[in-house]
PDB file of C-alpha atoms in Angstrom:
ATOM      1  CA  MET A 992      -8.121 -13.850 -22.189  1.00 48.00           C
ATOM      2  CA  LYS A 993      -4.713 -13.941 -20.716  1.00 51.00           C
ATOM      3  CA  VAL A 994      -3.858 -10.564 -22.237  1.00 53.00           C
ATOM      4  CA  GLN A 995      -6.757  -9.012 -20.590  1.00 58.00           C
ATOM      5  CA  HIS A 996      -5.679 -10.266 -17.203  1.00 69.00           C
ATOM      6  CA  SER A 997      -2.101  -9.051 -17.792  1.00 76.00           C
ATOM      7  CA  ALA A 998      -3.406  -5.504 -19.084  1.00 77.00           C
ATOM      8  CA  ALA A 999      -5.613  -5.402 -15.952  1.00 79.00           C
ATOM      9  CA  ILE A1000      -2.713  -6.173 -13.669  1.00 81.00           C
ATOM     10  CA  GLU A1001      -0.426  -3.864 -15.399  1.00 81.00           C
ATOM     11  CA  HIS A1002      -3.144  -1.017 -15.159  1.00 79.00           C
ATOM     12  CA  GLN A1003      -3.746  -1.773 -11.438  1.00 82.00           C
ATOM     13  CA  GLN A1004       0.140  -1.622 -10.913  1.00 82.00           C
ATOM     14  CA  ALA A1005       0.450   1.640 -12.624  1.00 79.00           C
ATOM     15  CA  VAL A1006      -2.476   3.053 -10.556  1.00 79.00           C
ATOM     16  CA  GLU A1007      -0.953   1.763  -7.393  1.00 82.00           C
ATOM     17  CA  GLN A1008       2.654   3.240  -8.179  1.00 79.00           C
ATOM     18  CA  ALA A1009       0.935   6.650  -8.807  1.00 75.00           C
ATOM     19  CA  MET A1010      -0.910   6.327  -5.606  1.00 76.00           C
ATOM     20  CA  ARG A1011       2.240   5.576  -3.796  1.00 77.00           C
ATOM     21  CA  ARG A1012       3.967   8.592  -5.121  1.00 76.00           C
ATOM     22  CA  TRP A1013       1.090  10.898  -4.174  1.00 74.00           C
ATOM     23  CA  GLN A1014       0.737   9.330  -0.776  1.00 77.00           C
ATOM     24  CA  VAL A1015       4.475   9.994  -0.181  1.00 75.00           C
ATOM     25  CA  LEU A1016       4.030  13.493  -1.334  1.00 72.00           C
ATOM     26  CA  ALA A1017       1.120  13.905   0.847  1.00 73.00           C
ATOM     27  CA  GLY A1018       3.086  12.354   3.847  1.00 72.00           C
ATOM     28  CA  VAL A1019       5.882  14.742   3.133  1.00 72.00           C
ATOM     29  CA  GLY A1020       3.401  17.645   3.144  1.00 70.00           C
ATOM     30  CA  MET A1021       1.967  16.452   6.628  1.00 72.00           C
ATOM     31  CA  VAL A1022       5.538  16.088   7.873  1.00 69.00           C
ATOM     32  CA  TRP A1023       6.392  19.565   6.784  1.00 68.00           C
ATOM     33  CA  LEU A1024       3.063  20.813   8.468  1.00 67.00           C
ATOM     34  CA  ALA A1025       3.973  19.106  11.591  1.00 66.00           C
ATOM     35  CA  ALA A1026       7.616  20.395  11.537  1.00 62.00           C
ATOM     36  CA  THR A1027       6.409  23.945  11.128  1.00 60.00           C
ATOM     37  CA  ALA A1028       3.980  23.383  14.157  1.00 59.00           C
ATOM     38  CA  ALA A1029       6.945  22.323  16.239  1.00 55.00           C
ATOM     39  CA  ALA A1030       8.997  25.282  15.378  1.00 52.00           C
ATOM     40  CA  GLN A1031      11.556  24.628  18.205  1.00 52.00           C
ATOM     41  CA  ALA A1032      12.168  21.135  16.964  1.00 62.00           C
ATOM     42  CA  PRO A1033      15.285  20.713  14.862  1.00 71.00           C
ATOM     43  CA  TYR A1034      14.566  19.470  11.209  1.00 74.00           C
ATOM     44  CA  VAL A1035      14.378  15.688  10.835  1.00 80.00           C
ATOM     45  CA  ALA A1036      15.331  14.238   7.345  1.00 83.00           C
ATOM     46  CA  ILE A1037      12.495  12.585   5.285  1.00 81.00           C
ATOM     47  CA  GLU A1038      14.414   9.232   5.334  1.00 82.00           C
ATOM     48  CA  GLN A1039      13.826   9.211   9.246  1.00 80.00           C
ATOM     49  CA  ARG A1040      10.158  10.335   9.063  1.00 81.00           C
ATOM     50  CA  VAL A1041       8.889   8.066   6.412  1.00 81.00           C
ATOM     51  CA  ASP A1042       8.837   4.252   6.214  1.00 82.00           C
ATOM     52  CA  PRO A1043      11.912   3.187   4.239  1.00 79.00           C
ATOM     53  CA  GLN A1044      10.146   0.706   1.917  1.00 81.00           C
ATOM     54  CA  GLU A1045       7.574   3.152   0.916  1.00 81.00           C
ATOM     55  CA  LEU A1046      10.299   5.848   0.386  1.00 78.00           C
ATOM     56  CA  ALA A1047      12.319   3.401  -1.756  1.00 80.00           C
ATOM     57  CA  ARG A1048       9.102   2.538  -3.895  1.00 81.00           C
ATOM     58  CA  VAL A1049       8.757   6.240  -4.850  1.00 81.00           C
ATOM     59  CA  GLY A1050      11.971   6.055  -6.696  1.00 82.00           C
ATOM     60  CA  LEU A1051      13.661   9.156  -5.671  1.00 81.00           C
ATOM     61  CA  SER A1052      17.428   9.126  -6.339  1.00 83.00           C
ATOM     62  CA  PRO A1053      19.698  10.204  -3.475  1.00 85.00           C
ATOM     63  CA  ALA A1054      20.163  13.501  -5.074  1.00 87.00           C
ATOM     64  CA  GLN A1055      16.616  14.214  -5.306  1.00 86.00           C
ATOM     65  CA  LEU A1056      16.113  13.218  -1.577  1.00 84.00           C
ATOM     66  CA  GLN A1057      18.901  15.510  -0.668  1.00 88.00           C
ATOM     67  CA  THR A1058      17.271  18.284  -2.552  1.00 89.00           C
ATOM     68  CA  LEU A1059      14.070  17.702  -0.975  1.00 86.00           C
ATOM     69  CA  ASN A1060      15.381  17.695   2.593  1.00 86.00           C
ATOM     70  CA  ARG A1061      17.198  20.914   1.719  1.00 89.00           C
ATOM     71  CA  LEU A1062      14.106  22.608   0.410  1.00 86.00           C
ATOM     72  CA  LEU A1063      12.050  21.487   3.376  1.00 84.00           C
ATOM     73  CA  ARG A1064      14.702  22.548   5.743  1.00 84.00           C
ATOM     74  CA  GLU A1065      14.819  26.080   4.129  1.00 84.00           C
ATOM     75  CA  ALA A1066      10.976  26.257   4.083  1.00 82.00           C
ATOM     76  CA  ASP A1067      11.056  25.412   7.883  1.00 78.00           C
ATOM     77  CA  ALA A1068      13.567  28.303   8.561  1.00 76.00           C
ATOM     78  CA  ARG A1069      11.434  30.855   6.526  1.00 76.00           C
ATOM     79  CA  SER A1070       7.814  29.896   7.737  1.00 71.00           C
ATOM     80  CA  PRO A1071       6.351  31.037  10.928  1.00 65.00           C
ATOM     81  CA  ALA A1072       4.477  28.449  13.008  1.00 61.00           C
ATOM     82  CA  PRO A1073       0.873  28.208  12.094  1.00 59.00           C
ATOM     83  CA  PRO A1074      -1.545  29.246  14.772  1.00 64.00           C
ATOM     84  CA  VAL A1075      -3.232  25.702  15.101  1.00 65.00           C
ATOM     85  CA  ALA A1076      -2.909  23.056  12.628  1.00 62.00           C
ATOM     86  CA  PRO A1077      -5.876  20.633  11.806  1.00 66.00           C
ATOM     87  CA  ALA A1078      -5.471  17.097  12.850  1.00 62.00           C
ATOM     88  CA  PRO A1079      -3.601  15.470  10.081  1.00 61.00           C
ATOM     89  CA  ALA A1080      -5.310  12.757   7.975  1.00 58.00           C
ATOM     90  CA  PRO A1081      -3.819   9.180   8.396  1.00 53.00           C
ATOM     91  CA  MET A1082      -0.361   8.993   6.910  1.00 50.00           C
ATOM     92  CA  PHE A1083      -1.332   5.525   5.558  1.00 51.00           C
ATOM     93  CA  PRO A1084      -4.877   5.159   4.355  1.00 51.00           C
ATOM     94  CA  GLY A1085      -6.368   1.900   4.664  1.00 52.00           C
ATOM     95  CA  LEU A1086      -4.935   0.915   7.916  1.00 53.00           C
ATOM     96  CA  ASP A1087      -8.111   2.077   9.592  1.00 57.00           C
ATOM     97  CA  ASP A1088     -10.118  -0.407   7.688  1.00 70.00           C
ATOM     98  CA  GLY A1089     -10.638  -3.676   9.412  1.00 82.00           C
ATOM     99  CA  PRO A1090      -9.926  -7.143   8.081  1.00 90.00           C
ATOM    100  CA  ILE A1091     -12.623  -8.969   5.931  1.00 91.00           C
ATOM    101  CA  ASN A1092     -13.506 -12.377   7.205  1.00 93.00           C
ATOM    102  CA  ALA A1093     -15.073 -14.658   4.669  1.00 94.00           C
ATOM    103  CA  THR A1094     -15.139 -17.858   2.868  1.00 96.00           C
ATOM    104  CA  VAL A1095     -13.992 -18.627  -0.718  1.00 95.00           C
ATOM    105  CA  THR A1096     -16.411 -20.213  -2.925  1.00 95.00           C
ATOM    106  CA  GLY A1097     -14.961 -23.313  -4.532  1.00 94.00           C
ATOM    107  CA  GLN A1098     -11.721 -25.098  -4.484  1.00 94.00           C
ATOM    108  CA  VAL A1099      -8.407 -23.338  -3.694  1.00 94.00           C
ATOM    109  CA  ASP A1100      -5.207 -25.074  -4.879  1.00 94.00           C
ATOM    110  CA  GLY A1101      -3.128 -22.078  -4.770  1.00 94.00           C
ATOM    111  CA  TRP A1102      -2.638 -18.685  -6.546  1.00 94.00           C
ATOM    112  CA  ALA A1103      -0.658 -16.701  -8.832  1.00 95.00           C
ATOM    113  CA  PRO A1104      -0.995 -13.199 -10.469  1.00 95.00           C
ATOM    114  CA  GLY A1105      -4.514 -13.055 -12.226  1.00 94.00           C
ATOM    115  CA  THR A1106      -6.223 -15.521  -9.950  1.00 94.00           C
ATOM    116  CA  VAL A1107      -9.682 -14.308  -8.949  1.00 95.00           C
ATOM    117  CA  PHE A1108     -11.239 -15.375  -5.601  1.00 95.00           C
ATOM    118  CA  THR A1109     -14.953 -15.160  -5.234  1.00 95.00           C
ATOM    119  CA  LEU A1110     -16.051 -14.743  -1.635  1.00 94.00           C
ATOM    120  CA  ASP A1111     -19.416 -15.776   0.048  1.00 95.00           C
ATOM    121  CA  ASN A1112     -20.200 -12.286   0.619  1.00 92.00           C
ATOM    122  CA  GLY A1113     -20.263 -11.552  -3.064  1.00 92.00           C
ATOM    123  CA  GLN A1114     -16.809  -9.616  -3.317  1.00 92.00           C
ATOM    124  CA  GLN A1115     -14.161 -10.771  -5.836  1.00 93.00           C
ATOM    125  CA  TRP A1116     -10.491 -10.131  -5.237  1.00 94.00           C
ATOM    126  CA  GLN A1117      -7.865 -10.588  -7.838  1.00 95.00           C
ATOM    127  CA  VAL A1118      -4.176 -11.541  -7.131  1.00 95.00           C
ATOM    128  CA  LEU A1119      -1.790  -8.833  -8.059  1.00 93.00           C
ATOM    129  CA  LYS A1120       1.437 -10.248  -6.667  1.00 93.00           C
ATOM    130  CA  GLY A1121       2.382 -13.578  -4.870  1.00 90.00           C
ATOM    131  CA  GLU A1122       2.354 -17.130  -6.024  1.00 93.00           C
ATOM    132  CA  MET A1123       1.651 -20.217  -4.014  1.00 92.00           C
ATOM    133  CA  LYS A1124       0.774 -23.995  -4.594  1.00 94.00           C
ATOM    134  CA  LEU A1125      -0.826 -25.601  -1.649  1.00 92.00           C
ATOM    135  CA  LYS A1126       0.244 -29.073  -0.757  1.00 92.00           C
ATOM    136  CA  THR A1127      -3.473 -29.946  -0.356  1.00 92.00           C
ATOM    137  CA  SER A1128      -6.512 -28.459  -2.135  1.00 93.00           C
ATOM    138  CA  ARG A1129      -8.948 -26.831   0.283  1.00 94.00           C
ATOM    139  CA  SER A1130     -12.676 -26.621  -0.351  1.00 95.00           C
ATOM    140  CA  ASN A1131     -14.576 -23.421   0.451  1.00 95.00           C
ATOM    141  CA  PRO A1132     -11.769 -22.195   2.915  1.00 95.00           C
ATOM    142  CA  ALA A1133     -12.175 -19.472   5.499  1.00 95.00           C
ATOM    143  CA  ILE A1134      -9.939 -16.566   4.430  1.00 95.00           C
ATOM    144  CA  VAL A1135      -8.965 -13.136   5.711  1.00 94.00           C
ATOM    145  CA  VAL A1136      -8.436 -10.163   3.401  1.00 93.00           C
ATOM    146  CA  VAL A1137      -6.106  -7.839   5.593  1.00 91.00           C
ATOM    147  CA  PRO A1138      -5.685  -4.198   4.839  1.00 89.00           C
ATOM    148  CA  GLY A1139      -2.053  -2.951   4.447  1.00 85.00           C
ATOM    149  CA  ILE A1140      -0.213   0.313   3.987  1.00 83.00           C
ATOM    150  CA  ALA A1141      -1.255   2.728   1.336  1.00 79.00           C
ATOM    151  CA  GLY A1142      -4.471   1.110   0.334  1.00 82.00           C
ATOM    152  CA  ARG A1143      -3.006  -2.395  -0.241  1.00 89.00           C
ATOM    153  CA  TRP A1144      -4.888  -5.455   0.608  1.00 91.00           C
ATOM    154  CA  PHE A1145      -3.661  -9.138   1.418  1.00 93.00           C
ATOM    155  CA  LEU A1146      -5.350 -12.240   1.096  1.00 93.00           C
ATOM    156  CA  GLN A1147      -4.613 -14.791   3.877  1.00 93.00           C
ATOM    157  CA  VAL A1148      -5.700 -18.580   3.471  1.00 92.00           C
ATOM    158  CA  ASP A1149      -3.756 -19.660   6.516  1.00 88.00           C
ATOM    159  CA  GLU A1150      -1.631 -17.471   8.939  1.00 86.00           C
ATOM    160  CA  ASP A1151       1.277 -19.778   8.401  1.00 88.00           C
ATOM    161  CA  LEU A1152       1.320 -19.252   4.681  1.00 89.00           C
ATOM    162  CA  PRO A1153       2.382 -16.179   2.770  1.00 91.00           C
ATOM    163  CA  LYS A1154      -0.315 -13.773   1.775  1.00 92.00           C
ATOM    164  CA  ALA A1155      -1.148 -12.904  -1.888  1.00 93.00           C
ATOM    165  CA  ARG A1156      -1.409  -9.205  -2.556  1.00 94.00           C
ATOM    166  CA  VAL A1157      -4.917  -8.591  -4.113  1.00 94.00           C
ATOM    167  CA  PHE A1158      -7.210  -5.802  -5.212  1.00 91.00           C
ATOM    168  CA  ARG A1159     -11.133  -5.713  -5.324  1.00 90.00           C
ATOM    169  CA  ILE A1160     -12.768  -6.066  -8.577  1.00 90.00           C
ATOM    170  CA  ARG A1161     -16.340  -6.487  -7.270  1.00 86.00           C
TER     171      ARG A1161
END
């Protein structure tokens, strides 16, 4: 049973890593479009346009970043400004989603990767990252599942405690 949880978590992590890479690449494309729309503006390096933590998670080496910046700078110089660019999609999907306020059904003593929380609205969320042992057990606590950057979600039992990174399984 533990192996299934580990496999599900590893699969979810692999999916999220692939999503992060695509989202950064999509972000780079949007940044490039915005840069070409503002033809008079000087080129600004990717490191200054994209969140440093997200950029680090993509795993590009300094040489790859330098090459990407060079390619985009050259593309900016070659490309005429488009007539009118459509409004770009949000850079970080998920942030437009609102928090989910609910109640956990049952006791909450803490959490670790693999822990499943069943909410009173029928949703189930599984912990992907984060570990916490509560000082006192809580019965049917009110929680908030908060959206984060790049489609991530975080379960908050108390605003003074660390959040658990979760993904919805139902």
